[in-house]
PDB file of C-alpha atoms in Angstrom:
ATOM      1  CA  GLY A 918     -44.991  52.982 -42.804  1.00 55.00           C
ATOM      2  CA  ARG A 919     -41.732  52.056 -44.525  1.00 53.00           C
ATOM      3  CA  PHE A 920     -39.767  52.737 -41.351  1.00 50.00           C
ATOM      4  CA  ASN A 921     -42.041  50.501 -39.271  1.00 54.00           C
ATOM      5  CA  CYS A 922     -41.812  47.763 -41.913  1.00 49.00           C
ATOM      6  CA  TRP A 923     -38.000  47.991 -41.912  1.00 47.00           C
ATOM      7  CA  ARG A 924     -37.964  47.972 -38.116  1.00 54.00           C
ATOM      8  CA  LYS A 925     -40.109  44.838 -38.026  1.00 53.00           C
ATOM      9  CA  LYS A 926     -37.860  43.118 -40.570  1.00 54.00           C
ATOM     10  CA  GLY A 927     -34.809  44.190 -38.584  1.00 55.00           C
ATOM     11  CA  SER A 928     -36.303  42.865 -35.351  1.00 61.00           C
ATOM     12  CA  ALA A 929     -37.111  39.573 -37.029  1.00 63.00           C
ATOM     13  CA  SER A 930     -33.541  39.337 -38.315  1.00 67.00           C
ATOM     14  CA  TRP A 931     -32.117  40.009 -34.866  1.00 64.00           C
ATOM     15  CA  ALA A 932     -34.498  37.445 -33.374  1.00 64.00           C
ATOM     16  CA  ARG A 933     -33.335  34.808 -35.862  1.00 67.00           C
ATOM     17  CA  THR A 934     -29.671  35.654 -35.134  1.00 63.00           C
ATOM     18  CA  ALA A 935     -30.288  35.420 -31.392  1.00 59.00           C
ATOM     19  CA  ALA A 936     -32.078  32.087 -31.827  1.00 58.00           C
ATOM     20  CA  VAL A 937     -29.131  30.691 -33.787  1.00 53.00           C
ATOM     21  CA  TRP A 938     -26.694  31.958 -31.154  1.00 54.00           C
ATOM     22  CA  VAL A 939     -28.730  30.422 -28.315  1.00 55.00           C
ATOM     23  CA  ALA A 940     -28.940  27.152 -30.224  1.00 51.00           C
ATOM     24  CA  THR A 941     -25.155  26.998 -30.490  1.00 49.00           C
ATOM     25  CA  MET A 942     -24.907  27.542 -26.725  1.00 65.00           C
ATOM     26  CA  GLU A 943     -27.212  24.612 -25.955  1.00 82.00           C
ATOM     27  CA  ARG A 944     -25.327  21.448 -25.133  1.00 87.00           C
ATOM     28  CA  THR A 945     -26.302  17.990 -23.991  1.00 92.00           C
ATOM     29  CA  LYS A 946     -24.334  16.639 -21.060  1.00 93.00           C
ATOM     30  CA  LEU A 947     -22.929  13.156 -21.597  1.00 95.00           C
ATOM     31  CA  SER A 948     -23.353  10.828 -18.629  1.00 96.00           C
ATOM     32  CA  ILE A 949     -20.403   8.777 -17.425  1.00 96.00           C
ATOM     33  CA  LEU A 950     -22.038   5.739 -19.055  1.00 96.00           C
ATOM     34  CA  GLN A 951     -21.796   7.552 -22.398  1.00 96.00           C
ATOM     35  CA  ARG A 952     -18.094   8.129 -21.681  1.00 96.00           C
ATOM     36  CA  PRO A 953     -17.018   4.646 -20.542  1.00 96.00           C
ATOM     37  CA  THR A 954     -13.301   5.242 -21.066  1.00 96.00           C
ATOM     38  CA  ASP A 955     -13.500   8.052 -18.503  1.00 97.00           C
ATOM     39  CA  LEU A 956     -14.210   5.361 -15.902  1.00 97.00           C
ATOM     40  CA  LEU A 957     -10.620   4.196 -16.337  1.00 97.00           C
ATOM     41  CA  LEU A 958      -9.366   7.671 -15.464  1.00 97.00           C
ATOM     42  CA  VAL A 959     -11.689   7.784 -12.448  1.00 98.00           C
ATOM     43  CA  ALA A 960     -10.239   4.450 -11.286  1.00 98.00           C
ATOM     44  CA  LEU A 961      -6.694   5.781 -11.729  1.00 97.00           C
ATOM     45  CA  GLN A 962      -7.524   8.945  -9.799  1.00 98.00           C
ATOM     46  CA  CYS A 963      -8.875   6.767  -6.980  1.00 98.00           C
ATOM     47  CA  TYR A 964      -5.567   4.875  -7.005  1.00 97.00           C
ATOM     48  CA  PHE A 965      -3.616   8.163  -6.907  1.00 97.00           C
ATOM     49  CA  THR A 966      -5.771   9.407  -4.025  1.00 97.00           C
ATOM     50  CA  TYR A 967      -5.168   6.172  -2.135  1.00 97.00           C
ATOM     51  CA  SER A 968      -1.429   6.515  -2.741  1.00 97.00           C
ATOM     52  CA  CYS A 969      -1.459  10.095  -1.437  1.00 97.00           C
ATOM     53  CA  LEU A 970      -3.499   9.338   1.671  1.00 96.00           C
ATOM     54  CA  PHE A 971      -2.018   5.994   2.723  1.00 96.00           C
ATOM     55  CA  ILE A 972       1.533   5.886   1.319  1.00 97.00           C
ATOM     56  CA  GLU A 973       2.799   9.419   0.810  1.00 97.00           C
ATOM     57  CA  THR A 974       1.422  10.826   4.075  1.00 97.00           C
ATOM     58  CA  ASN A 975       3.134   8.003   5.995  1.00 97.00           C
ATOM     59  CA  TYR A 976       6.379   8.522   4.048  1.00 97.00           C
ATOM     60  CA  CYS A 977       6.114  12.225   4.800  1.00 96.00           C
ATOM     61  CA  ALA A 978       5.775  11.516   8.534  1.00 96.00           C
ATOM     62  CA  GLU A 979       8.469   8.875   9.033  1.00 96.00           C
ATOM     63  CA  PRO A 980      11.070   6.735   7.219  1.00 96.00           C
ATOM     64  CA  LEU A 981      10.165   3.455   5.560  1.00 96.00           C
ATOM     65  CA  ARG A 982      10.792   0.400   7.705  1.00 95.00           C
ATOM     66  CA  ALA A 983      10.283  -3.329   7.430  1.00 95.00           C
ATOM     67  CA  ASP A 984       8.149  -3.585  10.590  1.00 94.00           C
ATOM     68  CA  HIS A 985       5.676  -0.826   9.737  1.00 93.00           C
ATOM     69  CA  GLU A 986       2.219  -1.507  11.154  1.00 92.00           C
ATOM     70  CA  VAL A 987       0.513  -0.393   7.920  1.00 92.00           C
ATOM     71  CA  PRO A 988       0.649  -3.316   5.421  1.00 94.00           C
ATOM     72  CA  ILE A 989       0.963  -1.110   2.332  1.00 95.00           C
ATOM     73  CA  MET A 990       3.983   0.601   3.894  1.00 96.00           C
ATOM     74  CA  LYS A 991       5.658  -2.779   4.388  1.00 96.00           C
ATOM     75  CA  LEU A 992       5.141  -3.459   0.690  1.00 96.00           C
ATOM     76  CA  THR A 993       6.489   0.003  -0.143  1.00 97.00           C
ATOM     77  CA  TYR A 994       9.579  -0.725   1.946  1.00 97.00           C
ATOM     78  CA  GLU A 995      10.161  -4.052   0.164  1.00 96.00           C
ATOM     79  CA  TYR A 996       9.652  -2.466  -3.250  1.00 96.00           C
ATOM     80  CA  SER A 997      12.026   0.413  -2.477  1.00 96.00           C
ATOM     81  CA  LEU A 998      14.658  -1.941  -1.076  1.00 96.00           C
ATOM     82  CA  GLU A 999      14.796  -3.755  -4.411  1.00 95.00           C
ATOM     83  CA  ASN A1000      13.926  -1.072  -6.949  1.00 96.00           C
ATOM     84  CA  ASN A1001      14.198   2.451  -5.540  1.00 96.00           C
ATOM     85  CA  PRO A1002      17.064   2.886  -3.072  1.00 97.00           C
ATOM     86  CA  LEU A1003      16.888   6.679  -3.248  1.00 97.00           C
ATOM     87  CA  PHE A1004      13.267   6.640  -2.105  1.00 97.00           C
ATOM     88  CA  LEU A1005      14.262   4.322   0.725  1.00 97.00           C
ATOM     89  CA  SER A1006      17.095   6.650   1.782  1.00 97.00           C
ATOM     90  CA  ARG A1007      14.541   9.489   2.115  1.00 97.00           C
ATOM     91  CA  PRO A1008      16.633  12.608   1.435  1.00 97.00           C
ATOM     92  CA  ASP A1009      15.082  15.860   2.652  1.00 96.00           C
ATOM     93  CA  TRP A1010      14.202  17.131  -0.817  1.00 96.00           C
ATOM     94  CA  LEU A1011      12.370  13.879  -1.639  1.00 97.00           C
ATOM     95  CA  ARG A1012      10.540  13.845   1.684  1.00 97.00           C
ATOM     96  CA  MET A1013       9.355  17.426   1.105  1.00 97.00           C
ATOM     97  CA  ALA A1014       8.361  16.687  -2.484  1.00 96.00           C
ATOM     98  CA  THR A1015       6.361  13.683  -1.283  1.00 97.00           C
ATOM     99  CA  CYS A1016       4.677  15.790   1.408  1.00 97.00           C
ATOM    100  CA  PHE A1017       3.705  18.342  -1.233  1.00 96.00           C
ATOM    101  CA  SER A1018       2.337  15.575  -3.441  1.00 96.00           C
ATOM    102  CA  ALA A1019       0.370  14.024  -0.576  1.00 96.00           C
ATOM    103  CA  TYR A1020      -1.280  17.207   0.628  1.00 97.00           C
ATOM    104  CA  GLY A1021      -1.112  19.399  -2.479  1.00 95.00           C
ATOM    105  CA  PHE A1022      -2.103  17.004  -5.254  1.00 96.00           C
ATOM    106  CA  SER A1023      -4.678  14.852  -3.457  1.00 96.00           C
ATOM    107  CA  PRO A1024      -7.411  17.564  -3.476  1.00 96.00           C
ATOM    108  CA  PHE A1025      -7.197  17.744  -7.258  1.00 96.00           C
ATOM    109  CA  TYR A1026      -7.378  13.966  -7.612  1.00 97.00           C
ATOM    110  CA  ILE A1027     -10.579  14.006  -5.556  1.00 97.00           C
ATOM    111  CA  ALA A1028     -11.983  16.967  -7.525  1.00 97.00           C
ATOM    112  CA  SER A1029     -11.241  15.262 -10.828  1.00 97.00           C
ATOM    113  CA  ILE A1030     -13.020  12.094  -9.685  1.00 98.00           C
ATOM    114  CA  VAL A1031     -16.157  14.127  -8.958  1.00 98.00           C
ATOM    115  CA  CYS A1032     -15.920  16.207 -12.151  1.00 97.00           C
ATOM    116  CA  PHE A1033     -15.313  13.249 -14.469  1.00 97.00           C
ATOM    117  CA  LEU A1034     -18.109  11.240 -12.851  1.00 97.00           C
ATOM    118  CA  PHE A1035     -20.670  14.062 -13.059  1.00 97.00           C
ATOM    119  CA  GLY A1036     -19.417  15.826 -16.198  1.00 96.00           C
ATOM    120  CA  ILE A1037     -18.460  19.146 -14.609  1.00 96.00           C
ATOM    121  CA  GLU A1038     -16.670  21.006 -17.382  1.00 95.00           C
ATOM    122  CA  GLY A1039     -15.266  23.678 -15.084  1.00 95.00           C
ATOM    123  CA  ILE A1040     -12.447  21.253 -14.254  1.00 96.00           C
ATOM    124  CA  ARG A1041     -10.825  21.825 -17.655  1.00 96.00           C
ATOM    125  CA  GLY A1042      -8.943  25.060 -16.851  1.00 96.00           C
ATOM    126  CA  PRO A1043      -7.669  24.018 -13.407  1.00 96.00           C
ATOM    127  CA  GLY A1044      -7.021  20.561 -14.830  1.00 96.00           C
ATOM    128  CA  LEU A1045      -4.655  21.876 -17.496  1.00 97.00           C
ATOM    129  CA  ILE A1046      -2.778  23.875 -14.852  1.00 97.00           C
ATOM    130  CA  PHE A1047      -2.546  20.791 -12.658  1.00 96.00           C
ATOM    131  CA  ILE A1048      -1.279  18.677 -15.544  1.00 97.00           C
ATOM    132  CA  GLY A1049       1.518  21.200 -16.080  1.00 97.00           C
ATOM    133  CA  ALA A1050       2.433  20.977 -12.386  1.00 96.00           C
ATOM    134  CA  LYS A1051       2.348  17.172 -12.486  1.00 96.00           C
ATOM    135  CA  ILE A1052       4.561  17.009 -15.586  1.00 97.00           C
ATOM    136  CA  TYR A1053       7.067  19.304 -13.871  1.00 96.00           C
ATOM    137  CA  ALA A1054       6.978  17.208 -10.692  1.00 96.00           C
ATOM    138  CA  ILE A1055       7.479  13.886 -12.472  1.00 96.00           C
ATOM    139  CA  ALA A1056      10.226  15.248 -14.731  1.00 96.00           C
ATOM    140  CA  THR A1057      12.097  16.719 -11.743  1.00 96.00           C
ATOM    141  CA  TYR A1058      11.713  13.490  -9.778  1.00 96.00           C
ATOM    142  CA  TRP A1059      13.033  11.329 -12.608  1.00 96.00           C
ATOM    143  CA  VAL A1060      16.003  13.611 -13.271  1.00 96.00           C
ATOM    144  CA  MET A1061      16.909  13.593  -9.579  1.00 96.00           C
ATOM    145  CA  GLU A1062      16.489   9.806  -9.385  1.00 96.00           C
ATOM    146  CA  PHE A1063      18.675   8.966 -12.368  1.00 96.00           C
ATOM    147  CA  SER A1064      21.326  11.579 -11.594  1.00 96.00           C
ATOM    148  CA  SER A1065      21.630  10.623  -7.923  1.00 96.00           C
ATOM    149  CA  HIS A1066      24.222   8.407  -6.256  1.00 96.00           C
ATOM    150  CA  LEU A1067      21.462   5.795  -5.850  1.00 96.00           C
ATOM    151  CA  PRO A1068      19.871   5.423  -9.297  1.00 96.00           C
ATOM    152  CA  PRO A1069      17.152   2.806  -9.843  1.00 95.00           C
ATOM    153  CA  PRO A1070      18.793  -0.597 -10.383  1.00 95.00           C
ATOM    154  CA  ASN A1071      15.935  -1.923 -12.522  1.00 93.00           C
ATOM    155  CA  LEU A1072      14.442   0.502 -15.036  1.00 92.00           C
ATOM    156  CA  ALA A1073      11.312  -1.530 -15.802  1.00 94.00           C
ATOM    157  CA  ASN A1074      10.430  -2.035 -12.135  1.00 95.00           C
ATOM    158  CA  PHE A1075      11.027   1.639 -11.402  1.00 93.00           C
ATOM    159  CA  VAL A1076       8.895   2.875 -14.303  1.00 92.00           C
ATOM    160  CA  ALA A1077       6.002   0.422 -13.698  1.00 92.00           C
ATOM    161  CA  PRO A1078       4.423   2.328 -10.763  1.00 92.00           C
ATOM    162  CA  GLU A1079       4.918   5.604 -12.646  1.00 90.00           C
ATOM    163  CA  GLY A1080       3.158   4.347 -15.774  1.00 92.00           C
ATOM    164  CA  PRO A1081      -0.395   5.074 -14.581  1.00 95.00           C
ATOM    165  CA  TYR A1082       0.551   8.713 -13.881  1.00 96.00           C
ATOM    166  CA  ILE A1083       1.956   9.147 -17.393  1.00 96.00           C
ATOM    167  CA  PHE A1084      -1.109   7.521 -18.942  1.00 96.00           C
ATOM    168  CA  ALA A1085      -3.460   9.715 -16.878  1.00 97.00           C
ATOM    169  CA  ILE A1086      -1.633  12.875 -17.960  1.00 97.00           C
ATOM    170  CA  LEU A1087      -1.809  11.924 -21.651  1.00 97.00           C
ATOM    171  CA  TYR A1088      -5.450  10.877 -21.372  1.00 98.00           C
ATOM    172  CA  MET A1089      -6.488  14.096 -19.636  1.00 98.00           C
ATOM    173  CA  LEU A1090      -4.654  16.181 -22.226  1.00 97.00           C
ATOM    174  CA  PHE A1091      -6.573  14.288 -24.906  1.00 97.00           C
ATOM    175  CA  ARG A1092      -9.902  14.779 -23.118  1.00 97.00           C
ATOM    176  CA  PHE A1093      -9.240  18.470 -22.482  1.00 97.00           C
ATOM    177  CA  ARG A1094      -8.381  19.186 -26.131  1.00 96.00           C
ATOM    178  CA  THR A1095     -11.851  20.762 -26.511  1.00 94.00           C
ATOM    179  CA  ALA A1096     -13.582  23.341 -24.348  1.00 94.00           C
ATOM    180  CA  HIS A1097     -16.465  20.925 -23.657  1.00 95.00           C
ATOM    181  CA  PRO A1098     -15.048  17.516 -22.752  1.00 96.00           C
ATOM    182  CA  PHE A1099     -18.263  16.207 -21.160  1.00 96.00           C
ATOM    183  CA  SER A1100     -20.976  17.459 -23.505  1.00 95.00           C
ATOM    184  CA  LYS A1101     -21.954  17.716 -27.143  1.00 91.00           C
ATOM    185  CA  LYS A1102     -23.941  20.193 -29.185  1.00 87.00           C
ATOM    186  CA  ALA A1103     -27.634  19.720 -28.571  1.00 80.00           C
ATOM    187  CA  THR A1104     -29.851  18.480 -31.372  1.00 73.00           C
ATOM    188  CA  GLY A1105     -33.617  18.300 -31.588  1.00 58.00           C
ATOM    189  CA  ALA A1106     -36.342  20.017 -29.656  1.00 43.00           C
ATOM    190  CA  HIS A1107     -35.519  18.462 -26.297  1.00 48.00           C
ATOM    191  CA  ALA A1108     -31.946  19.760 -26.024  1.00 45.00           C
ATOM    192  CA  LYS A1109     -30.674  20.452 -22.551  1.00 46.00           C
ATOM    193  CA  THR A1110     -28.756  23.560 -21.708  1.00 42.00           C
ATOM    194  CA  THR A1111     -25.620  22.951 -19.637  1.00 42.00           C
TER     195      THR A1111
END
């Protein structure tokens, strides 16, 4: 009798512990409308994707020129002529780095757009790895630019197009500071498990 009573109490205790544990695992996904500042990052990632697909792929394929048939490449030529002579000169290392950016980074930009829009938290781990790669790429690029024989003549104009990348890196680091960037602990009886 005593043993059965103890066993029942023990089972009840384990059941309560399991219920508490399950409750802590339940999370409510936050829609993109509940995370309005994430829309800014989505917009930036769209801009980065556009840059990869329509500027960097063209730069990877051929030198910049004033009579390019693609309008954005004409603008890139004019910008580089005034503000980034090294980019205009297209050394091999910079061409290869741009090719890697165009074809290597663009899939992550697209993935991050989807994950931030739909709150897919699995992006956090790969995202942190990507951020490390992006920091390394930008740091290397800037060092090579400013230590080259053709440094940027106008610092502000050179940094302006790079600003969105720096902001996106800092914002993603901030958003990925927790294991669950797109959800919160569930409360109430109608909690959703994510």
